[in-house]
Tab-separated table of C-alpha atoms in Angstrom:
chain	number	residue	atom	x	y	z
K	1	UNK	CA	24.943	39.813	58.297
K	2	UNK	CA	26.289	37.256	55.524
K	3	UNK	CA	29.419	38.094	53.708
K	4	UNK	CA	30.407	35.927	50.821
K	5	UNK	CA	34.087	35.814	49.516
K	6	UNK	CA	34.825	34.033	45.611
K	7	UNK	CA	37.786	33.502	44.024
K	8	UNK	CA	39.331	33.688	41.922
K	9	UNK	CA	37.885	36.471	39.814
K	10	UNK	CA	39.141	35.432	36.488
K	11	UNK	CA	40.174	31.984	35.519
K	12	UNK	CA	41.124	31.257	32.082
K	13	UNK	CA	41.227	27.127	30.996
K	14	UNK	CA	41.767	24.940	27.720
K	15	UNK	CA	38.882	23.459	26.421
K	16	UNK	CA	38.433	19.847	28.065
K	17	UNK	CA	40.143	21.192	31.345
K	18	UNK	CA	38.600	20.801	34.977
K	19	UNK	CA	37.705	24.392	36.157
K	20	UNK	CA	37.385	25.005	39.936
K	21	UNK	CA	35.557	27.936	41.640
K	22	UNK	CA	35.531	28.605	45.645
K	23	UNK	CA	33.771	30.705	48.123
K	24	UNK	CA	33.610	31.006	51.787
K	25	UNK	CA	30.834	32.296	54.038
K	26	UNK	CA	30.676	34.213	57.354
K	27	UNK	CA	27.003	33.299	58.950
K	28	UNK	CA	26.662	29.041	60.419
K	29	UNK	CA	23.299	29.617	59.911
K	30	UNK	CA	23.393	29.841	56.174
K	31	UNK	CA	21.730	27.040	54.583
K	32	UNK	CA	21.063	27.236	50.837
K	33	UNK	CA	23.831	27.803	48.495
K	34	UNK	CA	23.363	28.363	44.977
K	35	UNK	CA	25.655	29.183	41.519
K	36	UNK	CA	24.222	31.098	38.914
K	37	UNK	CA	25.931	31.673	35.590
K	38	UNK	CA	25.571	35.108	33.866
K	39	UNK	CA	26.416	35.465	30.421
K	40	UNK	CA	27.268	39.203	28.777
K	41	UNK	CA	23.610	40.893	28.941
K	42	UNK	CA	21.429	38.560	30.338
K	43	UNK	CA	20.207	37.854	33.969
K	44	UNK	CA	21.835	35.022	36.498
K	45	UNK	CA	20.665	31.650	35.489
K	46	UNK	CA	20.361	28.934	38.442
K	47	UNK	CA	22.782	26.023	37.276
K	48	UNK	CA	23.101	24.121	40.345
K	49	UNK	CA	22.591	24.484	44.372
K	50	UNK	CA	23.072	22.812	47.220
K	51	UNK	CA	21.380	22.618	50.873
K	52	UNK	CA	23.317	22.418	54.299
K	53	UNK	CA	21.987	19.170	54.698
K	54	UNK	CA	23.693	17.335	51.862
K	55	UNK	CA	27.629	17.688	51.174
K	56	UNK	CA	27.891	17.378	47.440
K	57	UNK	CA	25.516	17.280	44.675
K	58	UNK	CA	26.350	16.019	40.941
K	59	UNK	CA	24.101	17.582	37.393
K	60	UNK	CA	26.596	15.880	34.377
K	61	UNK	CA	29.703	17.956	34.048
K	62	UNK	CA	28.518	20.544	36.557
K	63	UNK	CA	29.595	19.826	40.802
K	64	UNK	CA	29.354	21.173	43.798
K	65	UNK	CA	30.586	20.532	47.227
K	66	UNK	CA	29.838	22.070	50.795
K	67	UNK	CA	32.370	22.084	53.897
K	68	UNK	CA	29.958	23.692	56.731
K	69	UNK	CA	32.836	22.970	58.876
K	70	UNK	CA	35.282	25.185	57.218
K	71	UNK	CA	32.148	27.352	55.694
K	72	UNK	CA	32.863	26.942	52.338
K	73	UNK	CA	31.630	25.383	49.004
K	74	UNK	CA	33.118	24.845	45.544
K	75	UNK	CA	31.819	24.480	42.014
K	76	UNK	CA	33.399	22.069	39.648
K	77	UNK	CA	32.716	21.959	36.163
K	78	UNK	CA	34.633	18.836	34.213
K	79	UNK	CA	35.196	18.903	30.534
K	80	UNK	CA	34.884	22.558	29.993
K	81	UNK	CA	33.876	24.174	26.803
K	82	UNK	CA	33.583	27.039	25.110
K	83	UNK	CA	30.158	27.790	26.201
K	84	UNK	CA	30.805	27.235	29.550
K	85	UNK	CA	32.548	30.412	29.394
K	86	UNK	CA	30.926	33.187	31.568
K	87	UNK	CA	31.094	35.398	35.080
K	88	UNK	CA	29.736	32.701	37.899
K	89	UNK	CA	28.340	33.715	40.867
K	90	UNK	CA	27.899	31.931	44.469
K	91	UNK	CA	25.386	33.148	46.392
K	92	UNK	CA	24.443	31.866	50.251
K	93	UNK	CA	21.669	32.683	52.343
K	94	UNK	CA	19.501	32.549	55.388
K	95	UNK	CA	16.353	31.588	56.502
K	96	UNK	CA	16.042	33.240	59.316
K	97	UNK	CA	14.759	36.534	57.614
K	98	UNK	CA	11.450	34.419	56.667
K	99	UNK	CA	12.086	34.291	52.720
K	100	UNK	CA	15.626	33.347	50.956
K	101	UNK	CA	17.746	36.395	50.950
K	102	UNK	CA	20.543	36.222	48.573
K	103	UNK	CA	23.875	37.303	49.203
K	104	UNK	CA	26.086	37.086	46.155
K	105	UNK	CA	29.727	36.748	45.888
K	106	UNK	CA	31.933	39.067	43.359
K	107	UNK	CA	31.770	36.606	40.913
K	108	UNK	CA	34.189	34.819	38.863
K	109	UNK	CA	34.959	35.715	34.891
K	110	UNK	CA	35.582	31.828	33.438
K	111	UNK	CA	36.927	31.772	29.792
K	112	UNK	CA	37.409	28.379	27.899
K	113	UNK	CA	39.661	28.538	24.666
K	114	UNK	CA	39.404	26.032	22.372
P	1	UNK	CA	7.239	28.594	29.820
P	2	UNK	CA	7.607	32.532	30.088
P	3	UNK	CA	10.228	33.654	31.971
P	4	UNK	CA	10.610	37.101	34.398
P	5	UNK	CA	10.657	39.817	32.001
P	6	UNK	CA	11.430	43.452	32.603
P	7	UNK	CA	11.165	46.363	30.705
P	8	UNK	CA	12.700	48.916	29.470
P	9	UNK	CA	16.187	46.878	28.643
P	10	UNK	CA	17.989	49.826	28.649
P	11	UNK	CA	17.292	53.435	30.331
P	12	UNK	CA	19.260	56.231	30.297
P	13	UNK	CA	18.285	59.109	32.028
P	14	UNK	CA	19.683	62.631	32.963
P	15	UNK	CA	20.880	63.400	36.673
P	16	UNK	CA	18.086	64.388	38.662
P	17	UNK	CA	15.195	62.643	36.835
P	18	UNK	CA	12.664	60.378	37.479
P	19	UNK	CA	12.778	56.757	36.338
P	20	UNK	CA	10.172	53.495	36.290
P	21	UNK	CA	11.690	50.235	36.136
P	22	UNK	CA	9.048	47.518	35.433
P	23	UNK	CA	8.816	43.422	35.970
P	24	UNK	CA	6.686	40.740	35.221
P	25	UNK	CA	7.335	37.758	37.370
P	26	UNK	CA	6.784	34.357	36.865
P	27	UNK	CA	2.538	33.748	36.446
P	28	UNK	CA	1.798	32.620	39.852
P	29	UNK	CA	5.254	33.297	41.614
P	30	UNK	CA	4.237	34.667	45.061
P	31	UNK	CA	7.683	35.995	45.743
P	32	UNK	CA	9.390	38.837	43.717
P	33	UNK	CA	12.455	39.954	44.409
P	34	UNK	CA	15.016	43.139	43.291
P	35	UNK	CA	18.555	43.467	42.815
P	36	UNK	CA	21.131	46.107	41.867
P	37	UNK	CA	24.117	45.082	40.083
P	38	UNK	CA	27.017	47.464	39.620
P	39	UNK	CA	29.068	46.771	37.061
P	40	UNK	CA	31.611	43.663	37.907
P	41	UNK	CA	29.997	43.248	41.143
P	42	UNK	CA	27.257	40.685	42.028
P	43	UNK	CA	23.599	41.363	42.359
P	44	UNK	CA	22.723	43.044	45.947
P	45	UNK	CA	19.129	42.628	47.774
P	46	UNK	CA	17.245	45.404	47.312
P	47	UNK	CA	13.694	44.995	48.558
P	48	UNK	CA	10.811	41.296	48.598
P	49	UNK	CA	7.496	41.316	48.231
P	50	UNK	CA	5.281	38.371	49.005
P	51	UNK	CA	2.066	38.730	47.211
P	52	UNK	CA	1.239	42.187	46.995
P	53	UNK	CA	3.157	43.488	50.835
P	54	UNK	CA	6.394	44.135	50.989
P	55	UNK	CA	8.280	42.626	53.592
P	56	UNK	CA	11.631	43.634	53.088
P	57	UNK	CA	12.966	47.006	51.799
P	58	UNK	CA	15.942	47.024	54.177
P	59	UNK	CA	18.021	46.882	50.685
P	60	UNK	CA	16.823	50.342	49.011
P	61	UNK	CA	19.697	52.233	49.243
P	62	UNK	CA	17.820	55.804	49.893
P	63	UNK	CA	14.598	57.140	49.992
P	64	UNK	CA	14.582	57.833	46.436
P	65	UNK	CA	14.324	54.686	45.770
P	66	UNK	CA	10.177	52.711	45.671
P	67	UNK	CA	9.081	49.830	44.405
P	68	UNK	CA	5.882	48.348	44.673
P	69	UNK	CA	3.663	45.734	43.509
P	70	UNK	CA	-0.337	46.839	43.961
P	71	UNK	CA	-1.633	43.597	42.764
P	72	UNK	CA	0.333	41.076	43.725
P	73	UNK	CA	1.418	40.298	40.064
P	74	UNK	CA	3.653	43.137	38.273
P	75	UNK	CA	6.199	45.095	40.569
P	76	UNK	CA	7.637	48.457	39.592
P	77	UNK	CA	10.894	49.883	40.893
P	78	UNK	CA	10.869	53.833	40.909
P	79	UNK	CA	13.993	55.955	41.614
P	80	UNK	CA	13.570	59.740	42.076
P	81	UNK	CA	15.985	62.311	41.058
P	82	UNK	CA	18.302	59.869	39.411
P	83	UNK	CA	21.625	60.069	40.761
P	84	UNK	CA	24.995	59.502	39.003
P	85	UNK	CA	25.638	56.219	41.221
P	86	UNK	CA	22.412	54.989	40.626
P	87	UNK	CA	23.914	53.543	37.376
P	88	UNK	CA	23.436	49.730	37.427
P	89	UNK	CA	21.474	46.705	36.467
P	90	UNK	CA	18.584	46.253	38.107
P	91	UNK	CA	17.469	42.843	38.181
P	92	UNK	CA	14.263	41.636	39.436
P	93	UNK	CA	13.830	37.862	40.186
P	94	UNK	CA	10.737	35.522	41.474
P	95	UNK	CA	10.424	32.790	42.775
P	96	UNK	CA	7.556	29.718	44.021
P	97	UNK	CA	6.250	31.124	47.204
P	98	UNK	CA	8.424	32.462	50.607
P	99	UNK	CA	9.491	28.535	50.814
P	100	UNK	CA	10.920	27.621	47.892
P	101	UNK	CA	14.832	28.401	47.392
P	102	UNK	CA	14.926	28.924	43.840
P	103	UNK	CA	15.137	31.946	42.463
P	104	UNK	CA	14.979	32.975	38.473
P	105	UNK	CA	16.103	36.207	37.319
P	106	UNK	CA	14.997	38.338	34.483
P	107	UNK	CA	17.795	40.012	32.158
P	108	UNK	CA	17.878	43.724	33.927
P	109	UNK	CA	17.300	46.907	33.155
P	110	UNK	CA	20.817	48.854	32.383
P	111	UNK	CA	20.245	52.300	33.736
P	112	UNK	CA	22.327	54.976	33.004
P	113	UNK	CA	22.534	58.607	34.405
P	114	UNK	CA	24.952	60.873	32.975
């Protein structure tokens, strides 16, 4: 089955600052890859995603990029601030089970200071 | 628009009881979806229904664990004889129909079993 790897866990920027987040995959068949943002108490909120046909995708400050070569993808977020400050999770999945079947990374903890 | 909403927010239940987890999915979202989500870790699949059958339960993590969703509208996730690891968020999430990628979460249910 899939098996998605983030890092890092925690990354802590300065307001303004470029924040990067990465994750690899295990399954070439995988071909939807979403982020979702979670803040404390709340569910995961769909921010961006990207499909194996396309290798980056741009929504304002928010990136993300796809290597199905190396099987991995990357979220950017440019001009961070303090609200951008939540646990982000990747997620990939397949098709081949007939519906879109999540599987999440660990997530990473981002904190903007001001 | 509403979004998925679940109820209770918050359980907490004593080892060995039973508990009902419910969700109201998006009006007209043919796919509904459940997670669990231990604490720092992402969501993991649990079970998908499409309409009212349920397609996928490969997910539940014992047979104490039901869910169902009679009319193809509201879903309800039971677990029997709570267990002390069955302590998590359960999230519950819906989406378009079986082809559309996007998935939106409700907040979870934090249960607790001491």
């Amino acid at each position: 089955g899939e098996n998605v790897e983030q890092h890092p866990s925690t990354l802590s920027v300065q307001e303004g600052d470029s924040a990067v987040i990465k994750c690899t995959y295990s399954d070439s068949a995988s071909n939807y890859f979403p982020w979702y943002k979670q803040e404390l108490g709340k569910g995961p909120q769909l921010i961006i995603d990207i499909r194996s046909n396309v290798g980056e995708k741009k929504d304002q400050r928010i990136a993300v990029t796809l290597n199905k070569t190396a099987k991995h993808f990357s979220l950017h977020i440019t001009e961070t601030q303090p609200e951008d400050s939540a646990v982000y999770f990747c997620a990939a999945t397949l098709w081949n089970t007939g519906f879109q079947k999540l599987v999440f990374g660990t997530g990473t903890r981002l904190l903007v200071s001001p | 628009g509403a979004g998925v909403s679940q109820s209770p927010r918050y359980k907490v239940a004593k080892r060995g009881q039973d508990v009902a987890l419910r969700c109201d999915p998006i009006s007209g979202h043919v796919s509904l979806f459940w997670y669990q989500q231990a604490l720092g870790q992402g969501p993991e699949f649990l079970t998908y229904f499409q309409n009212e059958a349920q397609l996928d339960k490969s997910g539940l993590p014992s047979d104490r664990f039901f869910a169902e969703r009679p009319e193809g509208s509201v879903s309800t996730l039971k677990i029997q004889r709570t267990q002390q690891e069955d302590s998590a968020v359960y999230l519950c999430a819906s989406s378009l129909d079986s082809s559309t990628d996007t998935q939106y979460f409700g907040p979870g249910t934090r249960l607790t079993v001491l």
